[in-house]
Structure formats: structure tokens, C-alpha cells
Tab-separated table of C-alpha atoms in Angstrom:
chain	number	residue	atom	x	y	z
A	1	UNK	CA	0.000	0.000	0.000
A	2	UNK	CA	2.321	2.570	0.877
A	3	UNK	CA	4.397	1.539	-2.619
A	4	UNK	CA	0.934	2.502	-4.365
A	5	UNK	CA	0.950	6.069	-2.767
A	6	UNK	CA	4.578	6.599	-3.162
A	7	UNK	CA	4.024	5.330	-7.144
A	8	UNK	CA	0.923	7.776	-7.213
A	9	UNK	CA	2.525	10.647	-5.637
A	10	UNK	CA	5.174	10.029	-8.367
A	11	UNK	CA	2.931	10.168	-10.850
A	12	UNK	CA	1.175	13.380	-9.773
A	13	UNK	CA	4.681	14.903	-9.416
A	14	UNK	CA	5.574	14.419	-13.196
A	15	UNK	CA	2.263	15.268	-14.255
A	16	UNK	CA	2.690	18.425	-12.446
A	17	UNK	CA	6.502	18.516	-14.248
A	18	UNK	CA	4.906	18.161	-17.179
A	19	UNK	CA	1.936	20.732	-16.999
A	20	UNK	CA	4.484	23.263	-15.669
A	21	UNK	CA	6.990	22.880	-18.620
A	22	UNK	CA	4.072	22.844	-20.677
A	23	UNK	CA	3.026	25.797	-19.641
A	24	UNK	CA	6.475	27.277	-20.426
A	25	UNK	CA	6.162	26.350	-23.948
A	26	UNK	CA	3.145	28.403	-24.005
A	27	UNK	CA	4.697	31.222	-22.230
A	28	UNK	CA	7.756	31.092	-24.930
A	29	UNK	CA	5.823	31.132	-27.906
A	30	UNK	CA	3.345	33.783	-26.626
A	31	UNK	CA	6.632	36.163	-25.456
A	32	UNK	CA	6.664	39.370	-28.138
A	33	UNK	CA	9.303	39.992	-29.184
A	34	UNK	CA	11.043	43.309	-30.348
A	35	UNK	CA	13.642	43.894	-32.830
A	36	UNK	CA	16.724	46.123	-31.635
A	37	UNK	CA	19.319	47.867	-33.789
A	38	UNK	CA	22.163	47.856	-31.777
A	39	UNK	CA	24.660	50.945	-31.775
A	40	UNK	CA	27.847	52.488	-30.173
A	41	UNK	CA	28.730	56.135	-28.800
A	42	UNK	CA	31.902	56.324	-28.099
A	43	UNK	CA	32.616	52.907	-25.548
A	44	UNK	CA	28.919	52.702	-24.809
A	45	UNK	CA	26.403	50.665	-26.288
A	46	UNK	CA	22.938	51.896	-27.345
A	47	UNK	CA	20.041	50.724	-29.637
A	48	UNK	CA	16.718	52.058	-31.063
A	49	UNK	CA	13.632	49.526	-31.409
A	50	UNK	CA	13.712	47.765	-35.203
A	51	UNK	CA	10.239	49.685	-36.355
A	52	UNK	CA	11.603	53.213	-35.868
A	53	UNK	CA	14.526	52.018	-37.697
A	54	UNK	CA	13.946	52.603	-41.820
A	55	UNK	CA	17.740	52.051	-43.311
A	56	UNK	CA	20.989	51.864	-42.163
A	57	UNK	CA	23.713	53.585	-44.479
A	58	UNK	CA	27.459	54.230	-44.745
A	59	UNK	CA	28.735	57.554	-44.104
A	60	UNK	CA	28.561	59.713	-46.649
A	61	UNK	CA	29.207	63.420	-47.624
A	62	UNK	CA	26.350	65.620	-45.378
A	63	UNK	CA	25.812	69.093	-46.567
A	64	UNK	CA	26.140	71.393	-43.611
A	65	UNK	CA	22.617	73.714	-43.596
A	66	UNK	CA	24.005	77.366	-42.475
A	67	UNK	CA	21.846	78.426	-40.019
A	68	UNK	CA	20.627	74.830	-38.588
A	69	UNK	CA	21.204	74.298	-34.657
A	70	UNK	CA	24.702	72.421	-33.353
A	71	UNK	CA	23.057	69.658	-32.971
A	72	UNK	CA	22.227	68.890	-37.127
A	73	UNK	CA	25.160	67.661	-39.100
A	74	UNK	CA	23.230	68.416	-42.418
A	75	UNK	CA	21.289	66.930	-44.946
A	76	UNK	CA	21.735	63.609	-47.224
A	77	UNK	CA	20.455	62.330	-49.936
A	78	UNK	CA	18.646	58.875	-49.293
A	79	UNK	CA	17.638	57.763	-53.341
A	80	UNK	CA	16.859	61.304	-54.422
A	81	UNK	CA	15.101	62.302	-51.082
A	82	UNK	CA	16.812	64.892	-48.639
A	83	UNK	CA	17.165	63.555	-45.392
A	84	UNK	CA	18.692	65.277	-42.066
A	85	UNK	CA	21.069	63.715	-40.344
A	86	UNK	CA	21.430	65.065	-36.239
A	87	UNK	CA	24.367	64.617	-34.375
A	88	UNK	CA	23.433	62.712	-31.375
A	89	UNK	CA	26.397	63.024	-29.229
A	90	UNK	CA	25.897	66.787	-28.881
A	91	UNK	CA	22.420	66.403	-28.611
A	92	UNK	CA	23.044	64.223	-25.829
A	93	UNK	CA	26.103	66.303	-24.728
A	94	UNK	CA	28.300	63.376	-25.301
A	95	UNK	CA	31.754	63.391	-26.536
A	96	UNK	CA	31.764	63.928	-30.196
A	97	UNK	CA	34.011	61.153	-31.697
A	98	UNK	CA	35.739	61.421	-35.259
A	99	UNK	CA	34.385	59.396	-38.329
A	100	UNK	CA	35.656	56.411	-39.106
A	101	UNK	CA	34.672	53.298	-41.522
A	102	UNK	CA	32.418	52.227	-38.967
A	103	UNK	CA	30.259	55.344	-38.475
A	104	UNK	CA	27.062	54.747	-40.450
A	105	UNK	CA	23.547	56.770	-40.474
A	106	UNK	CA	20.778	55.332	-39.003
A	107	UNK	CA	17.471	56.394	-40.631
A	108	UNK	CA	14.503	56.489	-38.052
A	109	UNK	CA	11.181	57.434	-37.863
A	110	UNK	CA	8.436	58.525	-35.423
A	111	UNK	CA	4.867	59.600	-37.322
A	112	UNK	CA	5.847	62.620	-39.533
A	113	UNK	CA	9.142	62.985	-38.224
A	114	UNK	CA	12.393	61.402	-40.111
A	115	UNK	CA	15.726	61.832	-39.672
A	116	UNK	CA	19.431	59.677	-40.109
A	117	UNK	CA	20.995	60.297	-36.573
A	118	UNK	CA	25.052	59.427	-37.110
A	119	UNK	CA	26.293	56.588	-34.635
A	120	UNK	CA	29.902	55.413	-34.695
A	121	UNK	CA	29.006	51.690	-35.678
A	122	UNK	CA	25.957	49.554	-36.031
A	123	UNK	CA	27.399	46.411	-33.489
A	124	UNK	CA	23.993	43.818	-34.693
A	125	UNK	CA	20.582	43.599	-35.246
A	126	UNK	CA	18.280	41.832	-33.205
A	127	UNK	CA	15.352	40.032	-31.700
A	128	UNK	CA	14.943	40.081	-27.929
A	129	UNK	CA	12.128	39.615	-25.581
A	130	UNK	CA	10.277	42.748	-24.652
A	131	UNK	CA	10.049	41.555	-21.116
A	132	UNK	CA	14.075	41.789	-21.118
A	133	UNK	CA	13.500	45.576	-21.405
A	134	UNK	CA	14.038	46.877	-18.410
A	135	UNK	CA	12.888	50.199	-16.604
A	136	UNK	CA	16.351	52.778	-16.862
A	137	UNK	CA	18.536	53.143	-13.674
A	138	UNK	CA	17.607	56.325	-11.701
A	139	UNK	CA	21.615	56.861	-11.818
A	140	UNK	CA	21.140	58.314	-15.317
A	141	UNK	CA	21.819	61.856	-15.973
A	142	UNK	CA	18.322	63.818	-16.754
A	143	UNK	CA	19.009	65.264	-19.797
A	144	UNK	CA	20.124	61.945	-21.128
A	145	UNK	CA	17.303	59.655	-18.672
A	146	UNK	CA	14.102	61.122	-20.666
A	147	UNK	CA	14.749	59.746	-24.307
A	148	UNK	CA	15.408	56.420	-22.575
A	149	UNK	CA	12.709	53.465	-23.081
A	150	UNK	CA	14.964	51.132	-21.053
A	151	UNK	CA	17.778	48.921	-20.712
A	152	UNK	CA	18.583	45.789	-21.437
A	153	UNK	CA	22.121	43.280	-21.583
A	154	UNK	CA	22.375	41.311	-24.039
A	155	UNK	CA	25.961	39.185	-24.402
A	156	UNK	CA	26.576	40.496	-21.841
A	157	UNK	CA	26.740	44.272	-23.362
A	158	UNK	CA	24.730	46.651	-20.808
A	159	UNK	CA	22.804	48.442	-23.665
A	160	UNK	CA	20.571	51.430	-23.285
A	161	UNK	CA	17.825	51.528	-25.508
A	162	UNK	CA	16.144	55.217	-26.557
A	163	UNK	CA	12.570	56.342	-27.635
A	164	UNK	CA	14.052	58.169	-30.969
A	165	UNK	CA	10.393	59.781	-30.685
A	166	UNK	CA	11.074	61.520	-27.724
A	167	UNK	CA	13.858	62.531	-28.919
A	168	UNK	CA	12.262	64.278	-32.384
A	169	UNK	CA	9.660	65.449	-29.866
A	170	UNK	CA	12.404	67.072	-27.712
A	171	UNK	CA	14.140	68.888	-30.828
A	172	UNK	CA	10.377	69.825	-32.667
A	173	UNK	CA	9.035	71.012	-29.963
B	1	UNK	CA	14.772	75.558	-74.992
B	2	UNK	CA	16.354	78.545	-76.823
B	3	UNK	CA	15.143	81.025	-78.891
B	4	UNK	CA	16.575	82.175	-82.428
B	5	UNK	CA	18.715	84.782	-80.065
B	6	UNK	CA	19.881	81.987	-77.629
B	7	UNK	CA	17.474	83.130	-75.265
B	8	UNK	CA	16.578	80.109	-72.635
B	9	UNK	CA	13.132	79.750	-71.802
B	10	UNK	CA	11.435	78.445	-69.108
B	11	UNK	CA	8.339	76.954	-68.320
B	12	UNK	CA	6.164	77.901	-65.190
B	13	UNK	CA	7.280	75.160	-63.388
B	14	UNK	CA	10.954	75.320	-63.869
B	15	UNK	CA	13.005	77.995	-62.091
B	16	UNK	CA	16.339	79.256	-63.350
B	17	UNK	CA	19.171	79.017	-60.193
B	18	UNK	CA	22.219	81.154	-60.149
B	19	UNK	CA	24.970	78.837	-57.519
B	20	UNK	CA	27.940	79.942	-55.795
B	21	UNK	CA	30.241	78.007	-53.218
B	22	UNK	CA	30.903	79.478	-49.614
B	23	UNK	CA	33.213	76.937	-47.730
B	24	UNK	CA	31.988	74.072	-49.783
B	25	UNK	CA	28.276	74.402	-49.429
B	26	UNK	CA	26.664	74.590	-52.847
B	27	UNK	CA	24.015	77.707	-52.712
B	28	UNK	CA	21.493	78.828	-54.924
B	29	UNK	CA	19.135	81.909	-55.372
B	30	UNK	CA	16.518	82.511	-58.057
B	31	UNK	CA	17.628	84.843	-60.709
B	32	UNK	CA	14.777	86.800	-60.738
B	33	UNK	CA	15.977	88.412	-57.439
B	34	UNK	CA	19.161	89.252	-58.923
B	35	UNK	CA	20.053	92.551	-60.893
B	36	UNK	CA	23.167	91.623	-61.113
B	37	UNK	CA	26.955	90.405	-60.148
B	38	UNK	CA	29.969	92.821	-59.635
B	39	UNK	CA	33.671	92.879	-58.367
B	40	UNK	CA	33.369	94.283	-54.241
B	41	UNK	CA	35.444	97.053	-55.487
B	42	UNK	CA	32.949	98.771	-58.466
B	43	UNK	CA	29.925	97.966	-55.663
B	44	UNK	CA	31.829	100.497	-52.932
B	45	UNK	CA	31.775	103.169	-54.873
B	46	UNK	CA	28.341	103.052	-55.588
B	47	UNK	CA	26.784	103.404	-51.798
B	48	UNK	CA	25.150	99.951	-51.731
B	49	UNK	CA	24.415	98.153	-48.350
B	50	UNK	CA	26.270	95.362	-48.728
B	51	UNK	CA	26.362	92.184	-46.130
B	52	UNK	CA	28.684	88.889	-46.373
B	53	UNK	CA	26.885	85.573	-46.849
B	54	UNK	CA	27.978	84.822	-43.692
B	55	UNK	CA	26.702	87.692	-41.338
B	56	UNK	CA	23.089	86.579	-41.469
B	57	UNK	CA	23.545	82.967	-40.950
B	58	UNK	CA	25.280	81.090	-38.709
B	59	UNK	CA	28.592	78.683	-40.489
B	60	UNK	CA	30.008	76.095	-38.311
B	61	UNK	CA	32.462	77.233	-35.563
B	62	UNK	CA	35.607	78.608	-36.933
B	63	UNK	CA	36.436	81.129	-39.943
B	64	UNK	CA	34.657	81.942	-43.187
B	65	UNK	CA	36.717	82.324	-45.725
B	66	UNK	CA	35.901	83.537	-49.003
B	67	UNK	CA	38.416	82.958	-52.448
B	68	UNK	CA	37.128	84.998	-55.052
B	69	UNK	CA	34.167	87.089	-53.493
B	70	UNK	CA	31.908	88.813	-55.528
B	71	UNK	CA	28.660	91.274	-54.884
B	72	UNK	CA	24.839	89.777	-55.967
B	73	UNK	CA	23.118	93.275	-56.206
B	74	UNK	CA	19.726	92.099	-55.396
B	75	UNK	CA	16.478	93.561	-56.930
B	76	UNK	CA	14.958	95.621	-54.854
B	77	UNK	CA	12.422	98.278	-55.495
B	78	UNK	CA	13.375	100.534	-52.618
B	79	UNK	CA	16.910	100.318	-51.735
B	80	UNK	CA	19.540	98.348	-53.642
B	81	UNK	CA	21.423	95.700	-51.591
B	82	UNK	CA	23.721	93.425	-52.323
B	83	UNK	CA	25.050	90.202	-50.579
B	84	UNK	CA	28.875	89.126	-50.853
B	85	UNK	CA	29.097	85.552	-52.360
B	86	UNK	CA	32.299	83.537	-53.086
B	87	UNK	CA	33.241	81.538	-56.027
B	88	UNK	CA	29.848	81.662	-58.691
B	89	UNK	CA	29.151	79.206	-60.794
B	90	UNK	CA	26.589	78.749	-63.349
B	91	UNK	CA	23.131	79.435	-63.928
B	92	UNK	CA	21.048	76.047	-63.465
B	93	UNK	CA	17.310	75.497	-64.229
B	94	UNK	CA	15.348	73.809	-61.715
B	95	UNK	CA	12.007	71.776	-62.629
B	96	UNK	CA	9.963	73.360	-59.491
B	97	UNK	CA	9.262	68.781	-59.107
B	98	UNK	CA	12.706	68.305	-58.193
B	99	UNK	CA	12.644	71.057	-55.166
B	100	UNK	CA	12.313	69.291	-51.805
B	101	UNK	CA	11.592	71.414	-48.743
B	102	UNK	CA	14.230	70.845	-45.887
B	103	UNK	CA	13.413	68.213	-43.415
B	104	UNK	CA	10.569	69.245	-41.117
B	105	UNK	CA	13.213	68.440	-38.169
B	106	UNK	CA	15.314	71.093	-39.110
B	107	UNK	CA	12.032	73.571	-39.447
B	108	UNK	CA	10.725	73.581	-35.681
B	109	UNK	CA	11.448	77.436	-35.370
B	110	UNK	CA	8.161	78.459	-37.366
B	111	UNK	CA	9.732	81.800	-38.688
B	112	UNK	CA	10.519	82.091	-42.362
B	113	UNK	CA	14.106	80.389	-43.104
B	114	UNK	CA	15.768	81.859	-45.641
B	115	UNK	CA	17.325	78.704	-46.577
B	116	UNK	CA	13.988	77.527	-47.897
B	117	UNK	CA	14.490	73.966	-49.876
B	118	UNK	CA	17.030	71.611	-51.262
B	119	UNK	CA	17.651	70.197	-55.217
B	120	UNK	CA	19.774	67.885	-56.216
B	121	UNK	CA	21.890	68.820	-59.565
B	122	UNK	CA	23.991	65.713	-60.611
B	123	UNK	CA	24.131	64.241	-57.292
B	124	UNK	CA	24.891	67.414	-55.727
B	125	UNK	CA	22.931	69.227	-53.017
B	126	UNK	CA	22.376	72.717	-53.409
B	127	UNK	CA	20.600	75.228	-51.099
B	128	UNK	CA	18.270	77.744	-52.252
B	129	UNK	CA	18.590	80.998	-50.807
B	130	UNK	CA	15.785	83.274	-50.524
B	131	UNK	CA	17.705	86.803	-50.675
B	132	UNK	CA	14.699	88.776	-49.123
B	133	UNK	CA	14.342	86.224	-46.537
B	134	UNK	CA	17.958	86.474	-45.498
B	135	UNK	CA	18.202	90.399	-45.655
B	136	UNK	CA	15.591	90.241	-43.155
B	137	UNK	CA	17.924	88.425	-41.038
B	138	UNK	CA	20.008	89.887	-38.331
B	139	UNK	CA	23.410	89.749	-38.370
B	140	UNK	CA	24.545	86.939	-36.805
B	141	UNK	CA	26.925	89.123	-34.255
B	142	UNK	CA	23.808	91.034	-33.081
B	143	UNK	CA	22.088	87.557	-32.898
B	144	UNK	CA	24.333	86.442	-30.154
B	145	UNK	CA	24.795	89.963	-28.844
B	146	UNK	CA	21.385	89.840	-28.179
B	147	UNK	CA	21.476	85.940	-26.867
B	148	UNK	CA	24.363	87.244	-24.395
B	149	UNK	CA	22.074	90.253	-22.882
């Protein structure tokens, strides 16, 4: 008799086992997932989320616009369409950093608003779970904290990902 | 298309561009706002306002230099004026299709810019100037004169 139980308590633990992993399988697929394109400033690591992300081009020549604030480079021309490109590190009052092979334009988007914001290199581009996003560190400096969406590490990189709409917001405003 | 004088005509939806070069910007303003282009020298004599390019809007940090400036005397029904230029080029014509404003990031102030749209000419970016626009402008040294106060 006491076999029996100890068989049927068996059985109930595995079944439980099996619902729970189950249930993780379910939890997996269901996880949404957002796309990242992953870029550096200076040492630091950074991304904006895939859909605000349109292209991602080599550096090329950028006509200065006399007249334009610090913080735009210039315009581009993206297959016959003029683009701006900002400089982000004195938007963010970062370091500026020289161009190199690796700088490239990233073209975002938010609603209306487009513009190719110069990074010094595109590291990867990819899919993590939007529950890895986490809330950003108070430690951030304020200026810098409210274009943040959140953070997130990924191999092991501590990457900082923005809201490029806030930050079009910030400069349209 | 040319006449049997080698007049160029235009159609209403082209416009006809005279460029320059300051400091490797390609510029452009509409040749119906120009009376005409001079040597500085023959322009002092004459007791014309004249203002550098670069006095009514702002150039990256650093100095503007000019290699072979020359005056646009600018049509004007009151007073002439003329604006100092460096290194002219040709006279283009624009289709009026092929004009793209600037980016609408780079527009947030609201007030007339008198850098007013972008065409591209063989790959080339060029920036057309409105020359009313920009007389209208102060000078960039009372600008942050006035920033400083």
C-alpha cells in the first residue's frame, strides 16, 4: 500500500513537471518579441527599437545647412530624397568622436518625423524579448534619462535603448 | 529651350538658379531676385548696403573664408542691396518637381528660413537661398549679442 501512494505521488509529481513545462512552452511562444538595432557612442552601447529604424547607411558626404542648430550635421540624400542627419552626441552632450569606416547613419522614424541620426558603428541587429526591457537606472543623468525606453544586456553588453520619438519630440518642440 | 537669339526659356514650373560656393556648401538663389553680379570694389563706390553671406547665418564654428568674393546686387524696389558671395558658378534650371523642402526636423522654429528647400543637380545638393528672406535676417553678431544680454 504505501508503494501505491509513493508510485501515485510520483505520478502526480511528473504530471505536475509536465503541466508546468508545458506551460512554459506556451509562455515562450506567446513572449513578443522586439527587434533592436544595436549601436555604439563612443565605448557605450545603445540601440533604437527595429520599427523606428527605416535604413541603415554608410557615411557619406552631409551638406552642412548654415543656419541649422549644433546639434544637425546636415542633410543627405537617401535615393533622391533629402534627409537630415542630427548629431546625437551633442544632442546628448556626449563626446563627439571622429568618423571612421564604422560610423554609419541610421534612418529612423516617429509619425511625420524622419531623420538619419550618425552613430559610430551599427554592433547587430536583433530580436529580444520585450520583457528583457528593463525600466532605466535612476543613476542616469536627466538630460540623457528622458529619451530612454529602457535597458537591457544582451551578451553580456549593458545596452541602453532610446525612444528616438522623444527625442524628435524634444528637438520639434 | 532657346530662342533664335539663344534666349533660354522656361516653363512655369521650372526655375532658373544662379549657384555659388561658400566653404563648400553649394548655394542657390533665383535669378529673378538678382540685378546683377559685380567685383566688391565697383559695388563700394556706388553706396550699396552690402552684407557677407555669412553675417546673417550662422557657419560652423571657426572662420569663413571667401576665395574669389563677388557682390549679388539684389532687386529691390526701394533700396539696392547686395550680398557678398564667393566663387559663382553657373546658372542652373530647376524643374519646381525636383525642389524638396528641408526636413521638417530642421524647421521647428516656425519663422521664415531663408534657406527655404534643397535640389539635387547631378548628385549634388544645393541650397536655395531666398535673398529677401535672409536680408531680413540679423546679423549673426547682433544675434548672439542679443542671446548674451
Amino acid at each position: 500500500m504505501p508503494e501505491q501512494s509513493a508510485k501515485k505521488k510520483t505520478d502526480r509529481i511528473l504530471e505536475e513537471v509536465q503541466k508546468h513545462i508545458e506551460e512554459k512552452k506556451i509562455v515562450d511562444v506567446e513572449e513578443k518579441k522586439v527587434k533592436l538595432v544595436i549601436f555604439k557612442l563612443g565605448n557605450e552601447y545603445y540601440a533604437f527599437l527595429g520599427d523606428d529604424v527605416k535604413k541603415v547607411l554608410l557615411h557619406k558626404e552631409i551638406t552642412y545647412v548654415p543656419g541649422s542648430p549644433a546639434f544637425i550635421r546636415g542633410i543627405i540624400s537617401v535615393s533622391g530624397d533629402i534627409e537630415s542627419v542630427l548629431n546625437i552626441h551633442k544632442f546628448l552632450g556626449l563626446p563627439e568622436t571622429q568618423i571612421t569606416k564604422n560610423t554609419r547613419i541610421v534612418l529612423a522614424s516617429d509619425g511625420n518625423i524622419r531623420s538619419g541620426v550618425m552613430v559610430d558603428s551599427v554592433e547587430e541587429v536583433t530580436d529580444i524579448p520585450k520583457s528583457a526591457i528593463e525600466s532605466p537606472l535612476s543613476t542616469f543623468d536627466e538630460t540623457i534619462k528622458q529619451y530612454i525606453t529602457g535597458e537591457v544586456m544582451y551578451n553580456h553588453k549593458h545596452i541602453t535603448v532610446f525612444d528616438i520619438g522623444e527625442i524628435f519630440k524634444n528637438i520639434t518642440a | 529651350m532657346r530662342d533664335h537669339n539663344g534666349t533660354e526659356h522656361i516653363d512655369s514650373r521650372e526655375i532658373r538658379v544662379f549657384t555659388f560656393n561658400i566653404m563648400g556648401i553649394n548655394l542657390g538663389i533665383d535669378v529673378e531676385q538678382i540685378a546683377g553680379l559685380f567685383e566688391p570694389d565697383k559695388v563700394e563706390a556706388q553706396n550699396i548696403q552690402t552684407f557677407w553671406f555669412h553675417e546673417k547665418i550662422s557657419f560652423p564654428e571657426g572662420e569663413v573664408a571667401y576665395n574669389s568674393p563677388k557682390v549679388l546686387i539684389i532687386k529691390d524696389d526701394t533700396s539696392a542691396f547686395g550680398i557678398i558671395i564667393d566663387l559663382p558658378n553657373d546658372i542652373f534650371i530647376i524643374s519646381i518637381d525636383s525642389i524638396q523642402p528641408l526636413p521638417s526636423i530642421m524647421k521647428s522654429s516656425g519663422r521664415p528660413e531663408p534657406i527655404w528647400g534643397a535640389a539635387l543637380k547631378d548628385e549634388q545638393i544645393i541650397l536655395l537661398v531666398d535673398a529677401y528672406r535672409l536680408m531680413q535676417c540679423e546679423t549673426v553678431t547682433e544675434k548672439k549679442m542679443i542671446e548674451i544680454i
